[in-house]
Coordinates of C-alpha atoms in Angstrom, one line a residue:
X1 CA -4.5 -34.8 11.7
X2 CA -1.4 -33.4 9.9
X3 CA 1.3 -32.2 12.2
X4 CA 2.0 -28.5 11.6
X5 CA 4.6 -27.4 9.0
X6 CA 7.2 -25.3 10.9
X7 CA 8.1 -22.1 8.6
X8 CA 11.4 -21.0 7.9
X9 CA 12.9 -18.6 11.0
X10 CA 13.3 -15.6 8.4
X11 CA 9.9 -16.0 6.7
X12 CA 7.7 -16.3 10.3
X13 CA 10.1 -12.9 11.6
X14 CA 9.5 -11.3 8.4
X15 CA 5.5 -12.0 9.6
X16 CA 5.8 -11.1 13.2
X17 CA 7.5 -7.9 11.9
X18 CA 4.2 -7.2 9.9
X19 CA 1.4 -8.1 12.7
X20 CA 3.3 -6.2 15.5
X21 CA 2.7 -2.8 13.9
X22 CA -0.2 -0.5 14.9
X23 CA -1.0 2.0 12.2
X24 CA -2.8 4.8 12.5
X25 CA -6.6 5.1 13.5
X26 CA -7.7 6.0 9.6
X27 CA -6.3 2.5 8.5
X28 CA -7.6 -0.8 9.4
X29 CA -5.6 -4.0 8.5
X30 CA -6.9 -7.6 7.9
X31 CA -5.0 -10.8 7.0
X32 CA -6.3 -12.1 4.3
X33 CA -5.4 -15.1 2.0
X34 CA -2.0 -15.0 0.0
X35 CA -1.7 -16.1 -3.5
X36 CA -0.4 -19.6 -3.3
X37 CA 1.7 -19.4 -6.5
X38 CA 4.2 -16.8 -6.4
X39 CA 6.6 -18.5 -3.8
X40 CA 6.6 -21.4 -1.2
X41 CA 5.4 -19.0 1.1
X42 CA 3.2 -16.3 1.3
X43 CA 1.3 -13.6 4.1
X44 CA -1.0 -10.9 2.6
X45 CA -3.1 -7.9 4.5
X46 CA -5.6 -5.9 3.1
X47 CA -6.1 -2.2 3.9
X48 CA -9.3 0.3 4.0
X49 CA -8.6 4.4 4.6
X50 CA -11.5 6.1 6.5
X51 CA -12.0 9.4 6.2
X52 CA -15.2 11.5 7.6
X53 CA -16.6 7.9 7.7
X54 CA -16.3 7.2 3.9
X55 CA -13.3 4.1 2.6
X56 CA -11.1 6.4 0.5
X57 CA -8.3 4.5 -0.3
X58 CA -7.7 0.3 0.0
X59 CA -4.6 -2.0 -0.4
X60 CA -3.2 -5.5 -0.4
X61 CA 0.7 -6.1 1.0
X62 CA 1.9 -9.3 0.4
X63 CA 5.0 -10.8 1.8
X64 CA 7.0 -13.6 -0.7
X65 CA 9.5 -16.0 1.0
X66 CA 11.3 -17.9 -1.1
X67 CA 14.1 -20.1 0.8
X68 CA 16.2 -21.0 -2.4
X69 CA 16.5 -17.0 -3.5
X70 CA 15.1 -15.4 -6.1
X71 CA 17.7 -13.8 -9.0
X72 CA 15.1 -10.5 -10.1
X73 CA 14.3 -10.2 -5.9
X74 CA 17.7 -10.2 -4.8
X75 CA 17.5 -12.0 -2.2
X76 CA 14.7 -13.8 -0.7
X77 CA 11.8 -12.4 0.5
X78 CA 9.7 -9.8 -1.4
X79 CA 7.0 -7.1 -0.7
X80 CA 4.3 -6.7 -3.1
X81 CA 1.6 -3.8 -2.7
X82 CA -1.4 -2.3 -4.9
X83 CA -2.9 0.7 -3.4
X84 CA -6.2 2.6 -4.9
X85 CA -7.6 5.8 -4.5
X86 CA -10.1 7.9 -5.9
X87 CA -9.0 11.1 -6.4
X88 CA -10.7 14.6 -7.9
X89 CA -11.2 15.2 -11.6
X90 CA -8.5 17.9 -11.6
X91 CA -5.9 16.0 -9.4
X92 CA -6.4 12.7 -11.1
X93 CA -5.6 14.8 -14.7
X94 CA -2.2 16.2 -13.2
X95 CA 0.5 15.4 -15.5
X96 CA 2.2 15.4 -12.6
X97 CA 0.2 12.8 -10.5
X98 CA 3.2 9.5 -11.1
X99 CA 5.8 10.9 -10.3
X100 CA 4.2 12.2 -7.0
X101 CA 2.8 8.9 -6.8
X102 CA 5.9 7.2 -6.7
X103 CA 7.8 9.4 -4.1
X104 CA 4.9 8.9 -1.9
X105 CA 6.6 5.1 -1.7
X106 CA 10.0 6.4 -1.4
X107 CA 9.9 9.1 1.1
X108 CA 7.6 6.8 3.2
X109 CA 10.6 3.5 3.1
X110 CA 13.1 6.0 3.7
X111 CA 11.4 8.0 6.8
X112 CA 10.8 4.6 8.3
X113 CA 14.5 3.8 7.3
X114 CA 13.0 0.6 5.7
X115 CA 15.8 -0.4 3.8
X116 CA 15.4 -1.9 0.2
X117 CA 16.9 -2.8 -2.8
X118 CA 15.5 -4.1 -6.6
X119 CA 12.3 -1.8 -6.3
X120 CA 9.7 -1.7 -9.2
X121 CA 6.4 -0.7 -10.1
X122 CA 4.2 1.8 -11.6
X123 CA 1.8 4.2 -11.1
X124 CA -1.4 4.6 -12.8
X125 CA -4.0 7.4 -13.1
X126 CA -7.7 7.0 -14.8
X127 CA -10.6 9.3 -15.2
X128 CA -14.1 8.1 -16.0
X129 CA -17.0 10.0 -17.2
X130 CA -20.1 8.9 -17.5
X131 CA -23.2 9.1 -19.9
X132 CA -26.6 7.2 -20.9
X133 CA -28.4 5.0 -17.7
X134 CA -24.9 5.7 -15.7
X135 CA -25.0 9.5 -16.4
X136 CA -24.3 10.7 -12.6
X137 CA -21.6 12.6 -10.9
X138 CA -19.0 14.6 -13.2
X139 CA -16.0 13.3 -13.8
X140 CA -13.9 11.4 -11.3
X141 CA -10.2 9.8 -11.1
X142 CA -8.5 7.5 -9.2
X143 CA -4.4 6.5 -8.6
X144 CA -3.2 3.4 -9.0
X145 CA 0.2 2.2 -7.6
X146 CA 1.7 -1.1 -7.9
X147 CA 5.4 -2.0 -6.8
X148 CA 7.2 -4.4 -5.2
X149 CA 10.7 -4.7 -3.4
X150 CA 13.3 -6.7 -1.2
X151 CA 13.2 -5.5 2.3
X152 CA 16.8 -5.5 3.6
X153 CA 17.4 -6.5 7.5
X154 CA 15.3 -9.0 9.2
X155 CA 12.4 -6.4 11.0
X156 CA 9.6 -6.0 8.5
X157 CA 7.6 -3.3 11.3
X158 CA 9.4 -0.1 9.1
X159 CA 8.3 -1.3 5.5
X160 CA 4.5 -1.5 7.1
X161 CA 5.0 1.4 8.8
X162 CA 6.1 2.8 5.2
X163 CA 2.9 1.1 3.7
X164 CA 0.4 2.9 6.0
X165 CA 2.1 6.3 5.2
X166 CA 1.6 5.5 1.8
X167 CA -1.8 4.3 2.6
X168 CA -2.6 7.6 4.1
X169 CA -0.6 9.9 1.3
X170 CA -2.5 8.3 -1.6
X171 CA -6.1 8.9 0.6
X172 CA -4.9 12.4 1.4
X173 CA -5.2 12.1 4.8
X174 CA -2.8 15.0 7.1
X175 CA -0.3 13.9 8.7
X176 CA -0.4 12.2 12.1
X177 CA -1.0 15.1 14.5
X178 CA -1.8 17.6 12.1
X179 CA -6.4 18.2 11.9
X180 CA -7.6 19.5 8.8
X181 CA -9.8 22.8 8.7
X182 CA -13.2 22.6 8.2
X183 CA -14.4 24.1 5.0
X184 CA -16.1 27.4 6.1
X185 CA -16.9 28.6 2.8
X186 CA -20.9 29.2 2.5
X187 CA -23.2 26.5 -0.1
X188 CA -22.2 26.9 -3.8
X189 CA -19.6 29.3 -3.4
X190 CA -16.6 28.6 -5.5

């Protein structure tokens, strides 16, 4: 039996910095495998959004340490995300939808104060309609958003604190402490 490999001190913080956070009820987290081939090491959880017992939104955070640096990271360890939603037909055609998108990253790191530098990614919204043996519901969207940065500061709890609220803004879930009002409006009204 192989002895264990000890991890580097910054890369096994950086992890105890993601397990030690409790998100919010709507969001369970699972560790799940890490691709191997990105850097030397590598910690990934996976996300599903609840809502009125349905999964509305899902997402993978993945934590890259490389010891030796890495010139387009800045520095050596990187967070990667892609979070999903489906969204309504007329809110997955807003014109609008990106750049919302996006800030729904940015205000969430900065209300955590998880500090970052070299962040990327993009933002994708699809519609899908279908027709012949799939003919079904009308049309329906979703949101796409992939990015990645370099958390600053050895305490990785704010960044997936900042994931969850992105999590939970791309679902369209309230915010904590705030309940949503039932719909009250009678069958088939508009």
């Amino acid at each position: 039996m192989a002895p264990p490999i000890a991890l580097p001190e910054t890369f096994a913080h950086a992890v105890t910095g993601l397990r030690s956070a409790t998100p919010r009820p709507e969001i369970t987290l699972e560790e799940v495998g890490a691709p191997q081939r990105l850097a030397p090491y590598a910690f990934a959880l996976s996300a599903g959004v609840h809502r009125d017992g349905d999964e509305v939104a899902t997402g993978r955070l993945i934590l890259l340490h490389d010891p030796a640096g890495h010139e387009a990271w800045q520095g050596t360890l990187r967070l990667v995300t892609y979070v999903t939603a489906d969204l309504e037909a007329d809110l997955a055609a807003d014109p609008l939808l990106p750049g919302v998108g996006w800030t729904w990253l940015t205000d969430a790191l900065e209300a955590q104060e998880a500090s970052y530098r070299a962040i990327g990614g993009t933002v994708t919204q699809t519609m899908s309609t279908r027709f012949g043996d799939l003919a079904g519901p009308p049309a329906a969207g979703d949101i796409e958003i992939r990015a990645s940065w370099t958390p600053l500061g050895g305490d990785l709890t704010p960044h997936l604190l900042a994931w969850c609220a992105l999590l939970a803004s791309t679902a369209g879930l309230p915010p904590p402490g705030v309940t949503a009002l039932p719909d009250r409006r009678p069958a088939g009204a508009a």
